[in-house]
Coordinates of C-alpha atoms and ligand atoms in Angstrom, one line a residue:
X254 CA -15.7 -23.2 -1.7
X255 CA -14.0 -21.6 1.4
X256 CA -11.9 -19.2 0.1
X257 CA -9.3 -17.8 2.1
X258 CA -7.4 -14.6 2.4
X259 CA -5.2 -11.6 4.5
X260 CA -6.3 -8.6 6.1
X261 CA -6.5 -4.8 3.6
X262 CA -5.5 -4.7 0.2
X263 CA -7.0 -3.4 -3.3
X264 CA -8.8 -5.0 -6.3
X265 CA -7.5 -3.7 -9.4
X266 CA -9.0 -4.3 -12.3
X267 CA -7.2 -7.9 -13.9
X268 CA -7.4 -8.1 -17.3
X269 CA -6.2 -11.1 -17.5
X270 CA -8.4 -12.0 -20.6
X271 CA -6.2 -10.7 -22.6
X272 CA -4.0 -13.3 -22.8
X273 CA -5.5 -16.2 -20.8
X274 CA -6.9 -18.4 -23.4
X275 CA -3.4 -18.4 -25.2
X276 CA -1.7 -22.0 -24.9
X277 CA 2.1 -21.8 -24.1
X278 CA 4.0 -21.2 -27.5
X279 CA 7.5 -21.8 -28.0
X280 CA 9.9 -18.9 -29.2
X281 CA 12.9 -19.5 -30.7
X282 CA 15.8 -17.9 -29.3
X283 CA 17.5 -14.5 -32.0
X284 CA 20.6 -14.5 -33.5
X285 CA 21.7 -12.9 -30.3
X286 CA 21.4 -13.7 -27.3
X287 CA 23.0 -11.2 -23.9
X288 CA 22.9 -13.0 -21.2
X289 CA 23.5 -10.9 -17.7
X290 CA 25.5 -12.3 -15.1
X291 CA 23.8 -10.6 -12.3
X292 CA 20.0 -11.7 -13.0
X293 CA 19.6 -12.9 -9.1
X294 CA 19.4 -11.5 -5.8
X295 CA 22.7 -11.6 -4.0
X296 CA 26.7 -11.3 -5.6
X297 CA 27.3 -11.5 -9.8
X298 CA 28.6 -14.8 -11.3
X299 CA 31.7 -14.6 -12.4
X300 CA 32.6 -15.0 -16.1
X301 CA 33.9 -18.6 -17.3
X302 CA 33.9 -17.5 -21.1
X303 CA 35.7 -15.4 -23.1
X304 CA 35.4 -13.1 -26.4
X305 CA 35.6 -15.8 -29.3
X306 CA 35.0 -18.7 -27.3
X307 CA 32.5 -21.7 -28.6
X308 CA 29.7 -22.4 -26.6
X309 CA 27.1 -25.3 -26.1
X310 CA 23.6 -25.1 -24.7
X311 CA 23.1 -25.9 -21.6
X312 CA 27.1 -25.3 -20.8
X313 CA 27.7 -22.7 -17.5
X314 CA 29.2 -19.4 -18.5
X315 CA 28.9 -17.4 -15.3
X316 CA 30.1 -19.0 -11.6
X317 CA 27.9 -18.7 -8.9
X318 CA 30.3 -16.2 -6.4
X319 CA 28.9 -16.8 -2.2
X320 CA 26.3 -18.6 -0.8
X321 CA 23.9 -16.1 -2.1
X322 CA 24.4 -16.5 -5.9
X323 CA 23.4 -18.5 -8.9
X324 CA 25.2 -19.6 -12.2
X325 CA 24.6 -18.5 -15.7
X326 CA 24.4 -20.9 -18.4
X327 CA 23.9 -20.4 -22.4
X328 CA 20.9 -20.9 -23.6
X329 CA 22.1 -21.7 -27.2
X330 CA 25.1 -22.7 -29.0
X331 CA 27.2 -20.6 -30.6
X332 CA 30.2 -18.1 -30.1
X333 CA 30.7 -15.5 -27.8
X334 CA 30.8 -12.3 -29.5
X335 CA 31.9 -10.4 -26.6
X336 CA 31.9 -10.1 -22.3
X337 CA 30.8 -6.2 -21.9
X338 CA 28.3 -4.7 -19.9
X339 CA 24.9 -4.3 -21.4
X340 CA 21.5 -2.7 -19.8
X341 CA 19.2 -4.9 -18.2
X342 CA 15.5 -4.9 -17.5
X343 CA 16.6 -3.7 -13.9
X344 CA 17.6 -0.3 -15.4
X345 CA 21.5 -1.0 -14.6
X346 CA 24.1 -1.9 -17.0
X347 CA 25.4 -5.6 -16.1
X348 CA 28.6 -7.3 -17.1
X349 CA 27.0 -9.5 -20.1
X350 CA 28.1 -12.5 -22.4
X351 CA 26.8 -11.8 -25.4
X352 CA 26.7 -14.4 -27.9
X353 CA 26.0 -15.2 -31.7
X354 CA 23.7 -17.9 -31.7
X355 CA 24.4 -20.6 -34.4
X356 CA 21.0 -21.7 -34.6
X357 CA 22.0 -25.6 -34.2
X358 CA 20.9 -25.7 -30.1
X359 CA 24.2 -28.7 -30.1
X360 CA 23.5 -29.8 -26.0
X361 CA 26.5 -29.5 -24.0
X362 CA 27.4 -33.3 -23.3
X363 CA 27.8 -33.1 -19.7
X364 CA 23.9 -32.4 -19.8
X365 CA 21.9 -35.1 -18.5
X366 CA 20.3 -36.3 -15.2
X367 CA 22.4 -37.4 -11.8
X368 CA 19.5 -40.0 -11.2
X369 CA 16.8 -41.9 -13.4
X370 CA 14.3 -40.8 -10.8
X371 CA 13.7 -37.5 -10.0
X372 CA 12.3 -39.2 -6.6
X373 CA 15.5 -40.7 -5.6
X374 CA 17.3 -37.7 -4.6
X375 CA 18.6 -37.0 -1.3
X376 CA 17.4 -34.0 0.1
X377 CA 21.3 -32.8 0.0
X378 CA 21.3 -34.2 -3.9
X379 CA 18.2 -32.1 -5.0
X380 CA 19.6 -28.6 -3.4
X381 CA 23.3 -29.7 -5.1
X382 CA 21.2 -30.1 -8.5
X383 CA 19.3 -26.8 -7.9
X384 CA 22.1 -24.8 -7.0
X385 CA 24.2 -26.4 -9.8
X386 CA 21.5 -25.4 -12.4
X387 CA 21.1 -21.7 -11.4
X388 CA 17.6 -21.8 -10.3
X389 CA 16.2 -18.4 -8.9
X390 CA 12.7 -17.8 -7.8
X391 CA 10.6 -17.4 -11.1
X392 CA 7.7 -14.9 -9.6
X393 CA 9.5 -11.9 -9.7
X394 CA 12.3 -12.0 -6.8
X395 CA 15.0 -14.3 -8.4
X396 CA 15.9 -15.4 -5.2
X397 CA 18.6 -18.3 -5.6
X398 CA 16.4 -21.8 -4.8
X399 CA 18.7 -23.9 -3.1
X400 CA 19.2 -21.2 -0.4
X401 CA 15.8 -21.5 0.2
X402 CA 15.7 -25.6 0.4
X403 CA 18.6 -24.8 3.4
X404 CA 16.5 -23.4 6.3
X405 CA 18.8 -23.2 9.7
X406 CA 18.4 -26.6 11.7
X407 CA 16.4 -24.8 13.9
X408 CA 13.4 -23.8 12.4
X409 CA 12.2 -27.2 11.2
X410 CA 9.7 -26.6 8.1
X411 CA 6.3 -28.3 8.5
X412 CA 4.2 -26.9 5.4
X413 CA 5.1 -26.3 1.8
X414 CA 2.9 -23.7 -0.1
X415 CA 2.8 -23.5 -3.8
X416 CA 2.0 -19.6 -5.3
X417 CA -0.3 -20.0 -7.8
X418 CA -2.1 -16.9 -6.3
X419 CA -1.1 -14.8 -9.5
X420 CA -2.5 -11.8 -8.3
X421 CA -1.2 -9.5 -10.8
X422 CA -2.8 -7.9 -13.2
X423 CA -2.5 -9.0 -16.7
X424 CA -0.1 -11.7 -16.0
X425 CA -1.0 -14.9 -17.1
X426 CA 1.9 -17.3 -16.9
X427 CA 1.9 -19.3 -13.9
X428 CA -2.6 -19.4 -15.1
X429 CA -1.2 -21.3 -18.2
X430 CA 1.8 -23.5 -16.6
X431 CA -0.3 -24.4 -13.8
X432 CA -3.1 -26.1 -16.6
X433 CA -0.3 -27.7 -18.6
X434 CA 2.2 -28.4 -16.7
X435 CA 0.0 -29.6 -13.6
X436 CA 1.2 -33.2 -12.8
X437 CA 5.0 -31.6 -13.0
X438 CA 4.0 -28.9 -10.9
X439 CA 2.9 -32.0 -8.4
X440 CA 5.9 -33.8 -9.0
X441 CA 7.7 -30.8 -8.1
X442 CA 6.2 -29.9 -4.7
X443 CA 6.3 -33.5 -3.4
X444 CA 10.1 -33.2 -4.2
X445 CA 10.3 -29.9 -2.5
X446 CA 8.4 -31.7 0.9
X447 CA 10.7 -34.4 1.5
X448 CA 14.0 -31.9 0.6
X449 CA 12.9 -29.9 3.4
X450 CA 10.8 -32.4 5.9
X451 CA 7.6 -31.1 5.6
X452 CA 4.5 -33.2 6.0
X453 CA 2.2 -31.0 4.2
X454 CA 2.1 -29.2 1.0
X455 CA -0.9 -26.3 -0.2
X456 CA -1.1 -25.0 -3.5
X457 CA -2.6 -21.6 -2.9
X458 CA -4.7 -20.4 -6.2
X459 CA -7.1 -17.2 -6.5
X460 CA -10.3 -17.9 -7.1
X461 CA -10.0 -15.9 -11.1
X462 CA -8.9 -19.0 -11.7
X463 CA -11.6 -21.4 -10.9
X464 CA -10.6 -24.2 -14.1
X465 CA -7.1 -24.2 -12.0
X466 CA -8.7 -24.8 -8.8
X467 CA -10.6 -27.2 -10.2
X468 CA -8.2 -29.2 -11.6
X469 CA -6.1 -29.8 -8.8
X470 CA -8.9 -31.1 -6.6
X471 CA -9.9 -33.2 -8.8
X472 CA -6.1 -34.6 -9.3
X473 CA -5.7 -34.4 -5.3
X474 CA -8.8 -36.2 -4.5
X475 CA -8.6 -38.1 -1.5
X476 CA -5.1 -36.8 0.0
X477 CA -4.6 -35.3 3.1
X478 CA -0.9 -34.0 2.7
X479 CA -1.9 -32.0 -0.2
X480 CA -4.5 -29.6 -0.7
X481 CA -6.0 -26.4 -2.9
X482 CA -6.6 -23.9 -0.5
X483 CA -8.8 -21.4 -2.8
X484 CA -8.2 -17.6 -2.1
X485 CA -10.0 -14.1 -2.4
X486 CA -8.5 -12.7 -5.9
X487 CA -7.7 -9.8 -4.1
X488 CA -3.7 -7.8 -4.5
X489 CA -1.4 -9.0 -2.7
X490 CA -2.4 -12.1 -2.7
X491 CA 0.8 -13.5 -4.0
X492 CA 3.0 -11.9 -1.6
X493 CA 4.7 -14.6 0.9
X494 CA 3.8 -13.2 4.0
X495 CA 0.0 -12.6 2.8
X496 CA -0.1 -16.1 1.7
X497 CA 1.2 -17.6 4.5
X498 CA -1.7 -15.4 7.0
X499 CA -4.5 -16.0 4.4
X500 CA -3.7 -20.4 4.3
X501 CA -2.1 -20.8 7.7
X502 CA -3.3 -17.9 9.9
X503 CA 0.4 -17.5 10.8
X504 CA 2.3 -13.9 11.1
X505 CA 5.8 -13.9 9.7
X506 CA 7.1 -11.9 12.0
X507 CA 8.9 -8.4 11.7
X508 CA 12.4 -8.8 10.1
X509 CA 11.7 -12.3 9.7
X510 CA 11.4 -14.6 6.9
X511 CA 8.5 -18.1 6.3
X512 CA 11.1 -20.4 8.1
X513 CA 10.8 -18.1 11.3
X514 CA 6.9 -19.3 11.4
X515 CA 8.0 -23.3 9.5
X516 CA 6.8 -22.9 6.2
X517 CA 8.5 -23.0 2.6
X518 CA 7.2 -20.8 0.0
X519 CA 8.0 -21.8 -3.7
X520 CA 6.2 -20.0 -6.9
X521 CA 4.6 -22.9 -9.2
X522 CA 7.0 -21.8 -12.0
X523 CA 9.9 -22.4 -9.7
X524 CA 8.6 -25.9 -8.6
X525 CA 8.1 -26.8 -12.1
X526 CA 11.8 -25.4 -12.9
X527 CA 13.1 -27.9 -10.0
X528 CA 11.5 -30.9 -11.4
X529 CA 12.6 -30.2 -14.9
X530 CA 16.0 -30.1 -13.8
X531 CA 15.7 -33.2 -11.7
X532 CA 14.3 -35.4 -14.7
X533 CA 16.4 -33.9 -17.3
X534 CA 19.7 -32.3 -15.8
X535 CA 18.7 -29.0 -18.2
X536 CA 19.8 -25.9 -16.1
X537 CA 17.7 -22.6 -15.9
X538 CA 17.9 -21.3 -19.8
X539 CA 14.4 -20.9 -20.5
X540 CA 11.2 -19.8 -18.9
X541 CA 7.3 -19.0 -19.7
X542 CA 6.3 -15.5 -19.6
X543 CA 3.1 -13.0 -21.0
X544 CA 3.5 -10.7 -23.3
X545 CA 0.1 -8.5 -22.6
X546 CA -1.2 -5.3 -22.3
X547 CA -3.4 -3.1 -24.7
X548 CA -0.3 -1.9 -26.2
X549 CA 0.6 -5.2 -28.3
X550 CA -1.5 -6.5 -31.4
X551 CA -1.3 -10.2 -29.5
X552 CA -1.1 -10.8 -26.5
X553 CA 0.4 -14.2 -26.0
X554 CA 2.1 -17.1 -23.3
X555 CA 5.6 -17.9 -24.6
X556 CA 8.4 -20.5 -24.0
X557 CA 11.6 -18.3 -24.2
X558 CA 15.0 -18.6 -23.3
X559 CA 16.9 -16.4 -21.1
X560 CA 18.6 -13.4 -22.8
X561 CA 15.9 -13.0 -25.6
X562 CA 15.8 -9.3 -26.8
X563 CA 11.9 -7.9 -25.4
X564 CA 11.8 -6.2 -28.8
X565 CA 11.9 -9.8 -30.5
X566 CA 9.2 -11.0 -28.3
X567 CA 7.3 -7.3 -28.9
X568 CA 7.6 -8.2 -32.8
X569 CA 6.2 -12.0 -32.6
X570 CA 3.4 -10.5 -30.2
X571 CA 2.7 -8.7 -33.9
X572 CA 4.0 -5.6 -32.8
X573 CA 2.7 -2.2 -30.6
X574 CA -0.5 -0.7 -30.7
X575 CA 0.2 2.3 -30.9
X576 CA 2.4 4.8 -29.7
X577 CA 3.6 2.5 -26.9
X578 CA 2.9 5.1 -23.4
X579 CA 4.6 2.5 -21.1
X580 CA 6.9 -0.9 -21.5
X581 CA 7.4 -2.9 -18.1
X582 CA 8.7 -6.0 -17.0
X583 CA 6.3 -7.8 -14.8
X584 CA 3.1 -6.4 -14.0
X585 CA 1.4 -3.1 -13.2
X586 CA 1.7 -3.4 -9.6
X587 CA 5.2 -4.2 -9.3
X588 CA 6.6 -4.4 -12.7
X589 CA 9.6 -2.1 -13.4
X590 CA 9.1 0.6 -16.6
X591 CA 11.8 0.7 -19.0
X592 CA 12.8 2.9 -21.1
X593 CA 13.7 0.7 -23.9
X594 CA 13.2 -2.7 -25.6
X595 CA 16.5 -3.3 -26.0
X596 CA 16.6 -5.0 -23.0
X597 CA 17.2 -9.1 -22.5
X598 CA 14.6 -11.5 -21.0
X599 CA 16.4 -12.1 -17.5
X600 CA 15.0 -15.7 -15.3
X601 CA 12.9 -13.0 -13.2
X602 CA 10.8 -12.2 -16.4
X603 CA 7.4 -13.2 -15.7
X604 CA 5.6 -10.6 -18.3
X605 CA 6.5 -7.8 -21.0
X606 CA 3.7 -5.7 -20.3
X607 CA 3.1 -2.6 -22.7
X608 CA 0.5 0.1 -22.0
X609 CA -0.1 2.6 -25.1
X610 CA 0.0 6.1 -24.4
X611 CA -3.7 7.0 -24.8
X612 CA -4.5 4.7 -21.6
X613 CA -2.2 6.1 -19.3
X614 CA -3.7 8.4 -17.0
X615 CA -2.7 11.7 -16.9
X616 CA -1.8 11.7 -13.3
X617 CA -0.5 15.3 -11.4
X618 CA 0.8 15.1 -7.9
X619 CA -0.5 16.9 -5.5
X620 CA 0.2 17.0 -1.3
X621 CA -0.9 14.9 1.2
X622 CA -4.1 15.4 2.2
X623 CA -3.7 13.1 5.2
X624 CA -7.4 11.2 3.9
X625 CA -5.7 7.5 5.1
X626 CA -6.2 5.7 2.3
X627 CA -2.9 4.5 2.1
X628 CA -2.9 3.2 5.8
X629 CA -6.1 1.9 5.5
X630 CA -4.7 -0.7 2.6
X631 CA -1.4 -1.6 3.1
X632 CA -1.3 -5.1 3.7
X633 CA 1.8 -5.2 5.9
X634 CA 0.0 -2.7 8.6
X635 CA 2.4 0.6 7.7
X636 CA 1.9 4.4 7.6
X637 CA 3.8 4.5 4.2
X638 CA 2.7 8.2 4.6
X639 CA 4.9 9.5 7.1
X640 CA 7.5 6.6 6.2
X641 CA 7.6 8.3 3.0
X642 CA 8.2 12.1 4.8
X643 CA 11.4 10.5 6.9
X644 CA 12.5 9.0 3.7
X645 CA 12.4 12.4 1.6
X646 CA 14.2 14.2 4.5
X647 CA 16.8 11.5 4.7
X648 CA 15.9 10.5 8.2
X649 CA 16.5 6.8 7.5
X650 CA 16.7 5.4 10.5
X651 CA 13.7 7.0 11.9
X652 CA 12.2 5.5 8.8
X653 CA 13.4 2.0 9.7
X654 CA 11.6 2.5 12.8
X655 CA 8.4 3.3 11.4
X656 CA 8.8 -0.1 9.1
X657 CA 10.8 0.9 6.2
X658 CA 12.4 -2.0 6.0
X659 CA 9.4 -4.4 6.2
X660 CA 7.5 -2.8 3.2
X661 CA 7.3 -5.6 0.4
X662 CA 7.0 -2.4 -2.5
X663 CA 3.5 -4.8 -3.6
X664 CA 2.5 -0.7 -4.5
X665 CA -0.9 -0.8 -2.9
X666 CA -0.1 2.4 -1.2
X667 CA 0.4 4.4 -4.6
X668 CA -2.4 2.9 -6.3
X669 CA -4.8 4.3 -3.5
X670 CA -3.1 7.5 -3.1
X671 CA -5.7 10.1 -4.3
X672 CA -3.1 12.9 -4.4
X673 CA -0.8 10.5 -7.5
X674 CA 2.1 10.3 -5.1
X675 CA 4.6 7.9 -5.8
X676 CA 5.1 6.3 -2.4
X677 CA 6.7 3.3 -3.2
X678 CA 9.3 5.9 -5.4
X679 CA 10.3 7.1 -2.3
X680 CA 10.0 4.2 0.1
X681 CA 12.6 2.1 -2.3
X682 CA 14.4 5.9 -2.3
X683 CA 14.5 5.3 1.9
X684 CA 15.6 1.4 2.1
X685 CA 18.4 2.2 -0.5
X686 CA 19.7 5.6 2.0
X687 CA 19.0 3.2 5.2
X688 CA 21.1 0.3 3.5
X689 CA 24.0 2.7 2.6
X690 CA 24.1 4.1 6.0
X691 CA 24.4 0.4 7.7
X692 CA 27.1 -0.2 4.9
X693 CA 29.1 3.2 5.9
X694 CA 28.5 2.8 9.6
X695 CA 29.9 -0.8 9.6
X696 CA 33.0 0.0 8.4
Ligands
SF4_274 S1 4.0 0.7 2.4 FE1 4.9 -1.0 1.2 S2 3.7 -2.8 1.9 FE2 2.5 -1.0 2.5 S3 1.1 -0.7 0.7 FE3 3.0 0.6 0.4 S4 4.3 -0.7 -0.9 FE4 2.8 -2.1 0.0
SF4_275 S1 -3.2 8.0 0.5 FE1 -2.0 9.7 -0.3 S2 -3.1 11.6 0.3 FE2 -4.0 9.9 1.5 S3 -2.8 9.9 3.4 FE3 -1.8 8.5 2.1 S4 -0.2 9.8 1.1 FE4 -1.7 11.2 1.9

């Protein structure tokens, strides 16, 4: 097998065992559900429901506001209890319809497909249909689809790459849709290739998951304008730009973005979320996501809809272990803590990770002792070190200049950091200061 991958980077420890055997369960949506209307990168959705309005499943409550936006829909029926902010997983508190789920899932009627064949789309039909039903990018970034499928005119896209690289720890959800969902996941990408003109499509998979890479050989025997292209499990393997070196040996360059060197990058979740749509006209209510960590009883893959409380999810999983030490969304690497579980699922959520106290290590900061370590690893060639010193003295723009803005937080830097300090803290610290000065000085 010649398995491919990018320059630097760590190899934490996976643990994807945990939950990797677990088939994907469905989970019933609570007797309330709170639903954020900013869930997305790029402006809110505007409300389209009020306090003591009925609502169907599948119906859009929240309008898409910009070209950079998604819409909201309910992911039950029921009635809306109230439009208030509410906290989210991203530690902010979001105007939120919240709504008292009836329990009878009654479909709204306008739900069902354009077209009998998710093939026949036009390429303008399928990013209509994408953009109607709210799709985001499901690995973490909830960037809205359809923007994605609309590369400028001139930067024609030749290759399509599926992320199935997965390489956080723990996290085991695109491992389980990626075995059950696989000739979707197909369907999906071929859609994808002819929406934006590509004449090629890789599925890029780490090689932890060699049933997966298996699989998809076997189902792609024979084709030449699709392929596995097996990769190093090594972190981050996952990220666009490492993906893109590691299968094509092309730089996204500085600033830029995967059109800039012709490629589209889709998450497998996200391809299967397209083609879902396409076949059945559902919108975005629902995705899969792990509930891991040595912190729950079970560890499980689950179904769930959009605005599901974590705490519900927590309880099914059979509860903490524990005095729980640390509850994030997403993974180790990347995830964000939270310092509650009264938080809702958002279309980002890719794992409810929960870490009990005894396991976290008792880590005290200490200075710089200039070992390297940090430079030596980061994938995207930076001296997060001194980025990190402009950022804490509030020279942004010297920052920028050292890279600040090209860091993709994967948190390689901190992990390595022998001295515990919390680089990526402060390099999220400097891009928000550097973005606030742009704002101030374009005025
Ligand atoms: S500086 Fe940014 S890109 Fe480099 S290792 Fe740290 S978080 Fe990752
Ligand atoms: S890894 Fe930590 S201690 Fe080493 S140079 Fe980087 S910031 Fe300093």
């Amino acid at each position: 097998m010649n398995k491919k991958t990018f320059p630097k980077g760590v190899h934490p420890p996976d643990k994807k065992e945990l939950s990797k055997e677990f088939k994907i369960e469905f989970f019933p949506p609570g007797k309330t559900v709170v639903i954020p209307l900013h869930q997305h990168t790029g402006a809110p959705a505007e409300p389209l429901v009020k306090k003591k309005d009925r609502v169907l499943k599948g119906q859009k409550i929240g309008e898409a506001k910009g070209f950079i936006s998604a819409n909201i829909h309910s992911p039950v029926s029921g009635t809306v209890k109230s439009v208030e902010p509410h906290v989210t997983p991203l530690g902010k508190n979001v105007l939120s319809v919240i709504i008292e789920n009836d329990g009878e899932d009654e479909l709204f009627p306008e739900i069902k497909p354009l077209k009998d064949d998710p093939f026949s789309y036009s390429p303008e039909e399928v990013r209509n249909a994408v953009r109607e039903a709210g799709i985001v990018g499901l690995g973490g970034a909830a960037f809205p689809t359809s923007v994605k499928l609309s590369p400028p005119k001139e930067y024609p896209v030749d290759t399509v790459i599926l992320n199935g690289a997965e390489c956080e720890p723990y996290l085991t959800t695109d491992y389980r849709l990626m075995l059950e969902k696989t000739d979707e996941i197909i369907a999906g990408a071929e859609i994808l290739k002819e929406t934006v003109g590509a004449s090629k499509i890789y599925i890029g998979v780490e090689d932890n998951k060699e049933d997966v890479i298996n699989l998809y050989e076997e189902k792609l025997k024979g084709r030449s304008d699709f392929e596995v292209a097996p990769l190093k499990t090594k972190y981050p393997q996952g990220g666009e730009k490492m993906l893109i070196k590691a299968i094509l040996g092309r730089e996204v360059p500085t600033g830029g973005l995967p059109f800039h060197v012709g490629v589209l990058v889709q998450n497998v979740g996200t391809t299967y979320a397209v083609y879902e749509t396409l076949k059945t006209g559902m919108p975005l209510i629902e995705r899969v996501l792990t509930v891991t960590g040595e912190g729950v009883k079970e560890p499980k893959n689950l179904q769930v809809r959009v605005g599901t409380m974590f705490k519900d999810i927590i309880e099914y999983a059979g509860g903490y272990v524990g005095k729980p030490g640390k509850l994030i969304m997403g993974g180790p690497m990347m995830g964000i803590s939270q310092w509650t579980d009264v938080v809702p699922v958002l279309k980002a959520t890719s794992g409810i990770l929960v870490i009990p106290e005894e396991e976290l290590p008792k880590k005290k900061e200490y200075n710089c002792i200039g070992c390297n370590s940090c430079v030596e690893h980061c994938p995207m060639n930076l001296v997060p070190t001194r980025i990190v010193v402009l950022s804490k003295n509030e020279r942004f723009e010297d920052a920028k200049s050292w890279g600040l803005m090209d860091c993709i937080e994967c948190g390689t830097c901190s992990y390595v950091c022998p001295a515990n300090i919390p680089l990526v803290h402060w390099i999220r610290f400097g891009k928000s200061g550097y973005i606030k000065l742009r704002k101030k000085s374009e005025k």
